[in-house]
mmCIF file of C-alpha atoms in Angstrom:
data_model
loop_
_atom_site.group_PDB
_atom_site.id
_atom_site.type_symbol
_atom_site.label_atom_id
_atom_site.label_comp_id
_atom_site.label_asym_id
_atom_site.label_seq_id
_atom_site.Cartn_x
_atom_site.Cartn_y
_atom_site.Cartn_z
ATOM 1 C CA MET A 298 -51.330 -49.545 7.355
ATOM 2 C CA LYS A 299 -53.365 -47.872 4.688
ATOM 3 C CA THR A 300 -56.684 -49.394 3.890
ATOM 4 C CA TYR A 301 -56.944 -50.260 0.164
ATOM 5 C CA THR A 302 -60.199 -50.002 -1.740
ATOM 6 C CA THR A 303 -61.632 -52.795 -3.793
ATOM 7 C CA GLU A 304 -60.658 -50.905 -6.951
ATOM 8 C CA GLU A 305 -57.135 -50.366 -5.726
ATOM 9 C CA MET A 306 -56.658 -53.989 -4.861
ATOM 10 C CA THR A 307 -58.045 -55.101 -8.282
ATOM 11 C CA ALA A 308 -55.539 -52.839 -9.944
ATOM 12 C CA ILE A 309 -52.641 -54.359 -7.990
ATOM 13 C CA TYR A 310 -53.631 -58.062 -8.921
ATOM 14 C CA THR A 311 -54.471 -57.117 -12.521
ATOM 15 C CA ALA A 312 -51.007 -55.537 -12.914
ATOM 16 C CA ARG A 313 -49.389 -58.783 -11.600
ATOM 17 C CA LYS A 314 -51.272 -60.845 -14.083
ATOM 18 C CA GLU A 315 -50.582 -58.556 -16.874
ATOM 19 C CA LYS A 316 -46.743 -59.145 -16.304
ATOM 20 C CA LEU A 317 -47.439 -62.835 -16.297
ATOM 21 C CA PHE A 318 -49.291 -62.578 -19.654
ATOM 22 C CA ALA A 319 -46.551 -60.429 -21.252
ATOM 23 C CA TYR A 320 -43.994 -63.006 -20.297
ATOM 24 C CA MET A 321 -46.181 -65.826 -21.629
ATOM 25 C CA LYS A 322 -46.639 -64.058 -24.832
ATOM 26 C CA GLU A 323 -42.933 -63.030 -25.305
ATOM 27 C CA ASN A 324 -41.919 -66.696 -24.640
ATOM 28 C CA ASN A 325 -44.731 -68.421 -26.671
ATOM 29 C CA ILE A 326 -46.410 -70.066 -23.699
ATOM 30 C CA THR A 327 -50.038 -70.784 -24.135
ATOM 31 C CA ALA A 328 -50.983 -71.893 -20.670
ATOM 32 C CA VAL A 329 -49.566 -72.480 -17.082
ATOM 33 C CA ILE A 330 -50.726 -74.183 -14.056
ATOM 34 C CA PHE A 331 -49.903 -73.109 -10.488
ATOM 35 C CA GLU A 332 -50.717 -75.596 -7.774
ATOM 36 C CA ASP A 333 -50.879 -75.021 -3.962
ATOM 37 C CA CYS A 334 -51.622 -77.984 -1.881
ATOM 38 C CA GLU A 335 -50.329 -79.807 1.250
ATOM 39 C CA GLU A 336 -47.741 -81.713 -0.754
ATOM 40 C CA ARG A 337 -46.607 -78.881 -2.884
ATOM 41 C CA ARG A 338 -46.945 -75.382 -1.578
ATOM 42 C CA ASN A 339 -46.530 -72.529 -4.045
ATOM 43 C CA PRO A 340 -47.320 -68.869 -2.968
ATOM 44 C CA ALA A 341 -47.802 -67.860 -6.708
ATOM 45 C CA VAL A 342 -51.505 -69.020 -6.326
ATOM 46 C CA ARG A 343 -51.919 -66.347 -3.511
ATOM 47 C CA TYR A 344 -49.739 -63.791 -5.392
ATOM 48 C CA PHE A 345 -51.965 -63.882 -8.449
ATOM 49 C CA SER A 346 -55.415 -64.456 -6.773
ATOM 50 C CA GLY A 347 -55.412 -63.328 -3.161
ATOM 51 C CA HIS A 348 -56.693 -66.787 -2.148
ATOM 52 C CA PRO A 349 -54.558 -67.989 0.834
ATOM 53 C CA SER A 350 -54.110 -71.752 0.173
ATOM 54 C CA ASP A 351 -55.214 -74.978 -1.480
ATOM 55 C CA ALA A 352 -56.112 -74.244 -5.079
ATOM 56 C CA LEU A 353 -55.148 -74.492 -8.594
ATOM 57 C CA PHE A 354 -54.611 -71.315 -10.603
ATOM 58 C CA ILE A 355 -54.669 -71.589 -14.365
ATOM 59 C CA ALA A 356 -53.551 -68.832 -16.767
ATOM 60 C CA CYS A 357 -53.926 -68.903 -20.591
ATOM 61 C CA ASN A 358 -52.621 -66.571 -23.207
ATOM 62 C CA ASP A 359 -54.295 -67.375 -26.545
ATOM 63 C CA GLY A 360 -52.726 -64.439 -28.336
ATOM 64 C CA LYS A 361 -55.706 -62.127 -27.591
ATOM 65 C CA LYS A 362 -56.726 -61.486 -23.924
ATOM 66 C CA GLY A 363 -55.249 -63.478 -21.037
ATOM 67 C CA LYS A 364 -57.650 -65.592 -19.087
ATOM 68 C CA THR A 365 -57.384 -66.993 -15.596
ATOM 69 C CA VAL A 366 -59.402 -69.343 -13.364
ATOM 70 C CA LEU A 367 -59.098 -70.093 -9.650
ATOM 71 C CA ILE A 368 -60.026 -73.580 -8.682
ATOM 72 C CA PRO A 369 -60.190 -73.669 -4.944
ATOM 73 C CA TRP A 370 -60.707 -76.464 -2.429
ATOM 74 C CA ASP A 371 -62.593 -74.138 -0.191
ATOM 75 C CA GLU A 372 -65.079 -72.210 -2.429
ATOM 76 C CA ASN A 373 -66.459 -70.123 0.535
ATOM 77 C CA LEU A 374 -62.989 -68.969 1.454
ATOM 78 C CA ALA A 375 -62.108 -68.100 -2.133
ATOM 79 C CA GLN A 376 -65.361 -66.101 -2.556
ATOM 80 C CA GLU A 377 -64.316 -64.161 0.621
ATOM 81 C CA ARG A 378 -60.632 -63.597 -0.181
ATOM 82 C CA ALA A 379 -60.015 -63.973 -3.912
ATOM 83 C CA ILE A 380 -59.456 -60.798 -5.938
ATOM 84 C CA ASP A 381 -60.219 -60.291 -9.609
ATOM 85 C CA CYS A 382 -60.676 -63.951 -10.274
ATOM 86 C CA LYS A 383 -63.204 -66.299 -11.882
ATOM 87 C CA ILE A 384 -63.868 -69.071 -9.235
ATOM 88 C CA VAL A 385 -64.708 -72.616 -10.183
ATOM 89 C CA PRO A 386 -64.930 -75.020 -7.230
ATOM 90 C CA TYR A 387 -62.534 -78.022 -7.096
ATOM 91 C CA ASN A 388 -65.571 -80.239 -6.343
ATOM 92 C CA LYS A 389 -66.954 -79.609 -9.810
ATOM 93 C CA PHE A 390 -64.092 -81.871 -11.080
ATOM 94 C CA ASN A 391 -64.301 -84.584 -8.480
ATOM 95 C CA ARG A 392 -61.200 -83.149 -6.948
ATOM 96 C CA GLU A 393 -58.969 -84.394 -9.772
ATOM 97 C CA ASN A 394 -56.256 -81.937 -10.955
ATOM 98 C CA THR A 395 -56.007 -83.336 -14.487
ATOM 99 C CA LYS A 396 -59.766 -83.182 -15.007
ATOM 100 C CA ALA A 397 -59.896 -79.615 -13.642
ATOM 101 C CA VAL A 398 -57.110 -78.540 -15.980
ATOM 102 C CA ARG A 399 -58.437 -80.389 -19.045
ATOM 103 C CA GLU A 400 -62.100 -78.905 -18.564
ATOM 104 C CA THR A 401 -60.829 -75.362 -17.811
ATOM 105 C CA LEU A 402 -58.719 -75.309 -20.979
ATOM 106 C CA LYS A 403 -61.753 -76.413 -22.927
ATOM 107 C CA SER A 404 -63.797 -73.678 -21.460
ATOM 108 C CA PHE A 405 -61.204 -71.112 -22.708
ATOM 109 C CA GLY A 406 -62.152 -72.123 -26.268
ATOM 110 C CA ILE A 407 -58.558 -72.303 -27.392
ATOM 111 C CA LYS A 408 -58.499 -73.191 -31.175
ATOM 112 C CA GLU A 409 -54.847 -74.050 -31.463
ATOM 113 C CA ARG A 410 -53.477 -76.172 -28.694
ATOM 114 C CA LYS A 411 -49.711 -75.428 -28.123
ATOM 115 C CA ASN A 412 -47.937 -75.912 -24.903
ATOM 116 C CA ILE A 413 -48.676 -75.857 -21.191
ATOM 117 C CA ASP A 414 -46.155 -75.326 -18.335
ATOM 118 C CA ILE A 415 -46.944 -77.490 -15.260
ATOM 119 C CA PRO A 416 -45.173 -76.967 -11.938
ATOM 120 C CA PRO A 417 -41.539 -78.308 -11.990
ATOM 121 C CA THR A 418 -42.276 -79.907 -8.600
ATOM 122 C CA THR A 419 -44.937 -82.150 -10.186
ATOM 123 C CA PRO A 420 -44.289 -85.904 -9.477
ATOM 124 C CA TYR A 421 -43.576 -88.075 -12.369
ATOM 125 C CA PRO A 422 -46.719 -90.250 -12.105
ATOM 126 C CA LEU A 423 -48.902 -87.088 -12.076
ATOM 127 C CA PHE A 424 -47.009 -85.677 -15.071
ATOM 128 C CA LEU A 425 -47.987 -88.841 -16.995
ATOM 129 C CA LYS A 426 -51.596 -88.238 -16.018
ATOM 130 C CA TYR A 427 -51.440 -84.726 -17.378
ATOM 131 C CA VAL A 428 -49.924 -86.113 -20.598
ATOM 132 C CA ASP A 429 -52.782 -88.538 -21.041
ATOM 133 C CA ALA A 430 -55.448 -86.011 -19.990
ATOM 134 C CA LEU A 431 -54.246 -83.152 -22.160
ATOM 135 C CA ASP A 432 -54.353 -84.866 -25.524
ATOM 136 C CA GLY A 433 -52.812 -82.491 -28.150
ATOM 137 C CA TRP A 434 -51.061 -80.371 -25.771
ATOM 138 C CA ASP A 435 -47.237 -80.279 -25.292
ATOM 139 C CA VAL A 436 -47.188 -80.707 -21.540
ATOM 140 C CA ARG A 437 -43.843 -79.349 -20.172
ATOM 141 C CA CYS A 438 -42.473 -79.992 -16.646
ATOM 142 C CA ARG A 439 -39.163 -78.146 -16.702
ATOM 143 C CA ASP A 440 -36.650 -75.858 -15.106
ATOM 144 C CA HIS A 441 -36.361 -72.205 -16.524
ATOM 145 C CA SER A 442 -40.023 -72.134 -17.067
ATOM 146 C CA VAL A 443 -42.787 -69.475 -16.445
ATOM 147 C CA HIS A 444 -42.596 -70.688 -12.781
ATOM 148 C CA ASP A 445 -38.998 -69.557 -12.465
ATOM 149 C CA TYR A 446 -40.017 -66.245 -13.971
ATOM 150 C CA VAL A 447 -42.776 -65.702 -11.321
ATOM 151 C CA VAL A 448 -40.194 -66.422 -8.467
ATOM 152 C CA GLN A 449 -38.105 -63.520 -10.015
ATOM 153 C CA LEU A 450 -41.180 -61.450 -10.423
ATOM 154 C CA ARG A 451 -42.039 -61.826 -6.732
ATOM 155 C CA THR A 452 -38.651 -60.629 -5.815
ATOM 156 C CA CYS A 453 -39.365 -56.911 -6.118
ATOM 157 C CA LYS A 454 -42.446 -56.029 -4.155
ATOM 158 C CA ASP A 455 -45.256 -53.760 -5.236
ATOM 159 C CA GLU A 456 -46.799 -51.062 -3.168
ATOM 160 C CA TYR A 457 -49.280 -53.433 -1.414
ATOM 161 C CA GLU A 458 -46.588 -56.000 -0.558
ATOM 162 C CA ILE A 459 -44.307 -53.471 0.815
ATOM 163 C CA ALA A 460 -47.084 -52.121 3.016
ATOM 164 C CA CYS A 461 -47.992 -55.563 4.288
ATOM 165 C CA THR A 462 -44.388 -56.458 5.113
ATOM 166 C CA LYS A 463 -43.917 -53.087 7.025
ATOM 167 C CA GLU A 464 -46.981 -53.807 8.953
ATOM 168 C CA ALA A 465 -45.581 -57.306 9.967
ATOM 169 C CA ALA A 466 -42.370 -55.462 10.850
ATOM 170 C CA ARG A 467 -44.282 -52.954 12.984
ATOM 171 C CA ILE A 468 -46.073 -55.713 14.881
ATOM 172 C CA GLY A 469 -42.793 -57.575 15.355
ATOM 173 C CA ASP A 470 -41.224 -54.431 16.849
ATOM 174 C CA ILE A 471 -44.103 -54.140 19.376
ATOM 175 C CA ILE A 472 -43.442 -57.759 20.331
ATOM 176 C CA ILE A 473 -39.666 -57.132 20.685
ATOM 177 C CA GLU A 474 -40.505 -54.306 23.172
ATOM 178 C CA LEU A 475 -42.712 -56.595 25.115
ATOM 179 C CA ILE A 476 -40.014 -59.213 25.243
ATOM 180 C CA GLU A 477 -37.450 -56.690 26.457
ATOM 181 C CA GLN A 478 -39.821 -55.655 29.154
ATOM 182 C CA GLY A 479 -40.542 -59.253 30.132
ATOM 183 C CA VAL A 480 -36.773 -60.212 30.420
ATOM 184 C CA GLN A 481 -36.050 -56.987 32.369
ATOM 185 C CA ASN A 482 -38.933 -57.567 34.918
ATOM 186 C CA GLY A 483 -38.484 -61.311 35.109
ATOM 187 C CA SER A 484 -41.981 -62.171 33.714
ATOM 188 C CA ILE A 485 -40.351 -64.213 30.904
ATOM 189 C CA LYS A 486 -38.489 -67.156 32.489
ATOM 190 C CA THR A 487 -38.177 -69.856 29.851
ATOM 191 C CA GLU A 488 -37.935 -70.379 26.127
ATOM 192 C CA THR A 489 -41.560 -71.560 26.209
ATOM 193 C CA ASP A 490 -42.593 -68.272 27.823
ATOM 194 C CA VAL A 491 -41.144 -66.233 24.992
ATOM 195 C CA ALA A 492 -42.364 -68.395 22.177
ATOM 196 C CA LEU A 493 -46.063 -68.423 23.566
ATOM 197 C CA LEU A 494 -45.868 -64.569 24.060
ATOM 198 C CA ILE A 495 -44.967 -64.178 20.402
ATOM 199 C CA GLU A 496 -47.821 -66.449 19.347
ATOM 200 C CA LYS A 497 -50.375 -64.668 21.525
ATOM 201 C CA GLU A 498 -49.308 -61.175 20.592
ATOM 202 C CA CYS A 499 -48.982 -61.648 16.856
ATOM 203 C CA ARG A 500 -52.567 -62.895 16.750
ATOM 204 C CA ALA A 501 -53.753 -60.108 19.062
ATOM 205 C CA HIS A 502 -52.383 -57.570 16.446
ATOM 206 C CA GLY A 503 -54.145 -59.114 13.518
ATOM 207 C CA CYS A 504 -51.378 -61.474 12.182
ATOM 208 C CA GLU A 505 -52.204 -64.760 10.482
ATOM 209 C CA ARG A 506 -49.518 -66.737 12.271
ATOM 210 C CA THR A 507 -45.762 -66.716 12.945
ATOM 211 C CA GLY A 508 -43.557 -66.809 9.920
ATOM 212 C CA PHE A 509 -41.954 -70.073 11.007
ATOM 213 C CA ASP A 510 -41.614 -72.067 14.177
ATOM 214 C CA THR A 511 -40.082 -69.672 16.772
ATOM 215 C CA LEU A 512 -36.545 -70.432 17.639
ATOM 216 C CA ALA A 513 -35.769 -69.570 21.332
ATOM 217 C CA ALA A 514 -32.507 -70.871 22.587
ATOM 218 C CA GLY A 515 -30.787 -70.250 25.956
ATOM 219 C CA PRO A 516 -26.997 -70.218 26.412
ATOM 220 C CA GLY A 517 -26.905 -73.911 26.498
ATOM 221 C CA ARG A 518 -28.361 -74.242 22.950
ATOM 222 C CA SER A 519 -27.593 -70.881 21.295
ATOM 223 C CA TRP A 520 -24.521 -72.317 19.496
ATOM 224 C CA ALA A 521 -26.876 -73.814 16.930
ATOM 225 C CA ILE A 522 -27.819 -71.741 13.927
ATOM 226 C CA HIS A 523 -31.263 -73.087 14.128
ATOM 227 C CA ALA A 524 -31.867 -74.655 17.553
ATOM 228 C CA PHE A 525 -33.595 -78.020 17.627
ATOM 229 C CA PRO A 526 -36.228 -78.423 18.988
ATOM 230 C CA GLY A 527 -37.313 -74.669 18.387
ATOM 231 C CA TYR A 528 -37.880 -74.120 22.108
ATOM 232 C CA THR A 529 -37.997 -76.039 25.327
ATOM 233 C CA ALA A 530 -38.714 -75.482 28.947
ATOM 234 C CA ALA A 531 -35.225 -74.405 29.646
ATOM 235 C CA GLU A 532 -34.376 -71.130 31.324
ATOM 236 C CA TRP A 533 -34.447 -68.188 28.967
ATOM 237 C CA PRO A 534 -32.551 -65.870 29.148
ATOM 238 C CA ALA A 535 -29.911 -67.334 31.357
ATOM 239 C CA GLN A 536 -26.401 -66.045 32.033
ATOM 240 C CA GLY A 537 -24.549 -65.799 28.710
ATOM 241 C CA LEU A 538 -25.856 -65.470 25.276
ATOM 242 C CA SER A 539 -29.495 -66.379 24.368
ATOM 243 C CA ILE A 540 -30.988 -66.262 20.896
ATOM 244 C CA LEU A 541 -34.525 -65.519 19.610
ATOM 245 C CA ASP A 542 -35.477 -65.898 15.960
ATOM 246 C CA PHE A 543 -39.096 -65.183 14.929
ATOM 247 C CA GLY A 544 -41.266 -63.628 12.302
ATOM 248 C CA VAL A 545 -44.965 -62.641 12.015
ATOM 249 C CA VAL A 546 -47.192 -62.788 9.019
ATOM 250 C CA TYR A 547 -49.674 -60.045 7.990
ATOM 251 C CA GLU A 548 -51.849 -60.644 4.981
ATOM 252 C CA GLY A 549 -49.488 -63.370 3.863
ATOM 253 C CA TYR A 550 -46.192 -61.396 4.247
ATOM 254 C CA THR A 551 -43.620 -62.252 6.922
ATOM 255 C CA SER A 552 -41.039 -60.390 8.834
ATOM 256 C CA ASP A 553 -37.939 -62.198 10.091
ATOM 257 C CA THR A 554 -35.923 -60.904 13.093
ATOM 258 C CA THR A 555 -33.245 -62.340 15.419
ATOM 259 C CA LEU A 556 -32.286 -60.763 18.633
ATOM 260 C CA THR A 557 -29.659 -61.798 21.159
ATOM 261 C CA ILE A 558 -30.095 -61.381 24.974
ATOM 262 C CA ALA A 559 -26.733 -60.841 26.650
ATOM 263 C CA LYS A 560 -27.113 -61.463 30.352
ATOM 264 C CA GLY A 561 -24.063 -60.653 32.384
ATOM 265 C CA PRO A 562 -21.585 -61.089 33.607
ATOM 266 C CA LEU A 563 -20.108 -61.966 30.125
ATOM 267 C CA THR A 564 -16.701 -63.343 29.340
ATOM 268 C CA GLU A 565 -14.191 -61.481 27.230
ATOM 269 C CA ALA A 566 -14.801 -63.901 24.317
ATOM 270 C CA GLN A 567 -18.518 -63.273 24.476
ATOM 271 C CA GLU A 568 -18.170 -59.546 24.430
ATOM 272 C CA LYS A 569 -15.836 -59.868 21.483
ATOM 273 C CA GLN A 570 -18.402 -62.013 19.597
ATOM 274 C CA ILE A 571 -21.139 -59.426 20.124
ATOM 275 C CA THR A 572 -18.893 -56.598 18.995
ATOM 276 C CA LEU A 573 -17.894 -58.570 15.772
ATOM 277 C CA VAL A 574 -21.610 -59.273 14.916
ATOM 278 C CA GLU A 575 -22.648 -55.636 15.456
ATOM 279 C CA LYS A 576 -19.740 -54.431 13.365
ATOM 280 C CA ALA A 577 -20.530 -56.889 10.621
ATOM 281 C CA ALA A 578 -24.131 -55.612 10.443
ATOM 282 C CA GLU A 579 -22.880 -52.002 10.413
ATOM 283 C CA GLN A 580 -20.301 -52.581 7.708
ATOM 284 C CA ALA A 581 -22.638 -54.554 5.372
ATOM 285 C CA LEU A 582 -25.726 -52.268 5.620
ATOM 286 C CA PRO A 583 -24.468 -49.501 3.199
ATOM 287 C CA PHE A 584 -24.156 -52.005 0.441
ATOM 288 C CA TYR A 585 -27.888 -52.884 0.607
ATOM 289 C CA LYS A 586 -28.736 -50.497 -2.254
ATOM 290 C CA ALA A 587 -30.270 -50.869 -5.637
ATOM 291 C CA GLY A 588 -27.656 -51.490 -8.418
ATOM 292 C CA ILE A 589 -24.876 -52.695 -6.019
ATOM 293 C CA PRO A 590 -23.733 -56.231 -6.456
ATOM 294 C CA ILE A 591 -25.118 -58.355 -3.730
ATOM 295 C CA ARG A 592 -21.747 -60.014 -3.071
ATOM 296 C CA GLN A 593 -20.404 -56.744 -1.881
ATOM 297 C CA ALA A 594 -22.613 -56.771 1.183
ATOM 298 C CA GLY A 595 -21.672 -60.404 1.985
ATOM 299 C CA ALA A 596 -17.988 -59.812 1.435
ATOM 300 C CA ALA A 597 -18.086 -56.741 3.880
ATOM 301 C CA ALA A 598 -19.554 -58.840 6.737
ATOM 302 C CA GLU A 599 -17.206 -61.794 5.905
ATOM 303 C CA LEU A 600 -14.185 -59.490 6.074
ATOM 304 C CA VAL A 601 -15.065 -58.370 9.514
ATOM 305 C CA PHE A 602 -15.006 -61.946 10.707
ATOM 306 C CA SER A 603 -12.068 -63.112 8.835
ATOM 307 C CA LYS A 604 -9.935 -60.392 10.388
ATOM 308 C CA ALA A 605 -10.824 -61.922 13.695
ATOM 309 C CA LYS A 606 -10.209 -65.417 12.423
ATOM 310 C CA ARG A 607 -13.881 -66.292 12.680
ATOM 311 C CA VAL A 608 -16.230 -67.705 9.965
ATOM 312 C CA MET A 609 -19.976 -67.111 9.765
ATOM 313 C CA PRO A 610 -21.534 -70.500 8.952
ATOM 314 C CA HIS A 611 -24.477 -69.141 6.920
ATOM 315 C CA THR A 612 -25.309 -66.397 4.320
ATOM 316 C CA LEU A 613 -25.627 -62.906 5.475
ATOM 317 C CA GLY A 614 -29.226 -62.827 4.458
ATOM 318 C CA HIS A 615 -32.104 -63.690 2.105
ATOM 319 C CA GLY A 616 -35.301 -62.337 0.511
ATOM 320 C CA ILE A 617 -38.599 -62.411 2.441
ATOM 321 C CA GLY A 618 -42.149 -62.076 1.169
ATOM 322 C CA LEU A 619 -44.907 -64.693 0.963
ATOM 323 C CA GLU A 620 -42.222 -67.260 1.900
ATOM 324 C CA ILE A 621 -39.699 -66.915 4.710
ATOM 325 C CA HIS A 622 -36.776 -67.691 2.336
ATOM 326 C CA GLU A 623 -37.052 -66.071 -1.030
ATOM 327 C CA TYR A 624 -34.548 -65.031 -3.725
ATOM 328 C CA PRO A 625 -32.031 -63.551 -3.420
ATOM 329 C CA ARG A 626 -29.449 -65.041 -1.155
ATOM 330 C CA ILE A 627 -26.803 -62.614 0.236
ATOM 331 C CA SER A 628 -23.358 -63.818 0.351
ATOM 332 C CA GLY A 629 -19.751 -62.907 -0.861
ATOM 333 C CA LYS A 630 -19.926 -65.901 -3.177
ATOM 334 C CA ILE A 631 -22.962 -64.648 -5.216
ATOM 335 C CA PRO A 632 -22.052 -63.978 -8.875
ATOM 336 C CA GLU A 633 -20.941 -60.335 -9.657
ATOM 337 C CA GLU A 634 -23.872 -59.803 -12.031
ATOM 338 C CA GLN A 635 -26.545 -60.260 -9.422
ATOM 339 C CA CYS A 636 -27.401 -56.832 -7.942
ATOM 340 C CA PHE A 637 -29.832 -55.465 -5.414
ATOM 341 C CA LYS A 638 -32.964 -54.100 -6.934
ATOM 342 C CA ALA A 639 -35.451 -51.500 -5.652
ATOM 343 C CA GLY A 640 -38.376 -53.230 -3.986
ATOM 344 C CA MET A 641 -36.482 -56.128 -2.714
ATOM 345 C CA ILE A 642 -37.054 -56.892 1.037
ATOM 346 C CA VAL A 643 -34.056 -58.811 2.448
ATOM 347 C CA THR A 644 -32.572 -59.698 5.794
ATOM 348 C CA LEU A 645 -29.305 -58.641 7.171
ATOM 349 C CA GLU A 646 -28.268 -61.300 9.770
ATOM 350 C CA PRO A 647 -24.619 -61.646 10.722
ATOM 351 C CA GLY A 648 -23.951 -64.332 13.346
ATOM 352 C CA LEU A 649 -21.331 -66.251 15.046
ATOM 353 C CA TYR A 650 -21.684 -69.502 17.127
ATOM 354 C CA ASP A 651 -19.334 -71.419 19.407
ATOM 355 C CA ALA A 652 -20.040 -74.426 21.608
ATOM 356 C CA GLU A 653 -18.295 -72.797 24.547
ATOM 357 C CA ILE A 654 -19.131 -69.112 24.079
ATOM 358 C CA GLY A 655 -22.724 -69.616 22.723
ATOM 359 C CA GLY A 656 -24.375 -67.948 19.795
ATOM 360 C CA CYS A 657 -24.962 -64.315 18.759
ATOM 361 C CA ARG A 658 -27.081 -63.231 15.766
ATOM 362 C CA LEU A 659 -28.527 -59.828 14.854
ATOM 363 C CA GLU A 660 -31.184 -59.905 12.223
ATOM 364 C CA ASN A 661 -33.253 -57.144 10.706
ATOM 365 C CA ASP A 662 -35.242 -56.719 7.507
ATOM 366 C CA VAL A 663 -34.178 -54.065 4.857
ATOM 367 C CA LEU A 664 -36.229 -52.510 2.034
ATOM 368 C CA ILE A 665 -33.917 -51.936 -0.869
ATOM 369 C CA THR A 666 -34.425 -48.465 -2.511
ATOM 370 C CA ALA A 667 -32.600 -46.373 -5.079
ATOM 371 C CA GLU A 668 -31.437 -44.229 -2.098
ATOM 372 C CA GLU A 669 -30.256 -45.365 1.278
ATOM 373 C CA PRO A 670 -31.410 -48.734 2.643
ATOM 374 C CA GLU A 671 -34.549 -48.573 4.703
ATOM 375 C CA VAL A 672 -34.236 -50.863 7.882
ATOM 376 C CA ILE A 673 -37.975 -51.685 8.597
ATOM 377 C CA THR A 674 -37.398 -53.811 11.828
ATOM 378 C CA HIS A 675 -35.618 -52.905 14.983
ATOM 379 C CA SER A 676 -33.989 -55.994 16.455
ATOM 380 C CA LYS A 677 -31.009 -55.461 18.661
ATOM 381 C CA ILE A 678 -28.685 -56.889 21.256
ATOM 382 C CA ILE A 679 -30.532 -56.688 24.657
ATOM 383 C CA ARG A 680 -28.283 -56.479 27.708
ATOM 384 C CA ILE A 681 -29.548 -57.367 31.153
#
């Protein structure tokens, strides 16, 4: 992955904040709070500041120049990781959100108090505390706020986000190759073996963590869309269909892949299920293109299954980024007006599951462009 200079990173984060301020100005929003804490995670804090977790991010647009402040729980970490931010430690406000927001707004020197959007996930008791603390402000906790705009803003990735996701995808591909080697030579024997290999290798290649708890399910559990528990000491892979769903996170951005291990001899029904899943992925991929209604991709996969009198029990895919599940969802039921946009990174993951046959899913990550879709991961059906 390209090494970005301090100046380049500053420009990237400045551009994101400028879009935020433009929206706030257009919609007459004076201030907004983003909160990332154990109870209410919000990747918007990292998106605008670079700080990885546990902080308040306050933005104010007073009609002149936008102002922002990052209020982190860990000041040392913020000094190391935050980009283009004024940092004021949380301890300065006795670790009280309402006090931190009130004093920060005062420091902005706003002459006319108007409105402030707080996160729509704010509990009602905390909302009341904000109302009491921010005398003279119209405190708004609502849907269709600036927070919803930011979710949409994060949908189309900028240059740096694409680079980070591609790096996560590259590392994930390396791990898939190691897994294939392990199942072929017998060094991977259990669900736990493969899950721990992923954990070890993602850290060895500079990743922060896995994108979610790895799901490794042998034939006795692969009928579940998301096996519970995620992995056990059971044999993996065993004769039949085994599933592995995993992602790795690089600089905050996750990949998301699922491969199926087909260990023979297989039944005719299992072979047919594999063929259907592969065909659904093949038929849907051409619709992953900017300007095309999202529902067309979902409908293409669903048609493959319906002709075989089978039903896929989940959507065809979803966006990925700072979160494992982001907008958009991909399904034949999505409204016609929702289209793919250049810069989206989304999954393509047709799957079928049966208590007798087992499960089969094939998932890869796709970068949407104005031209052909760019598949950035290389998950597959592995036969042994």
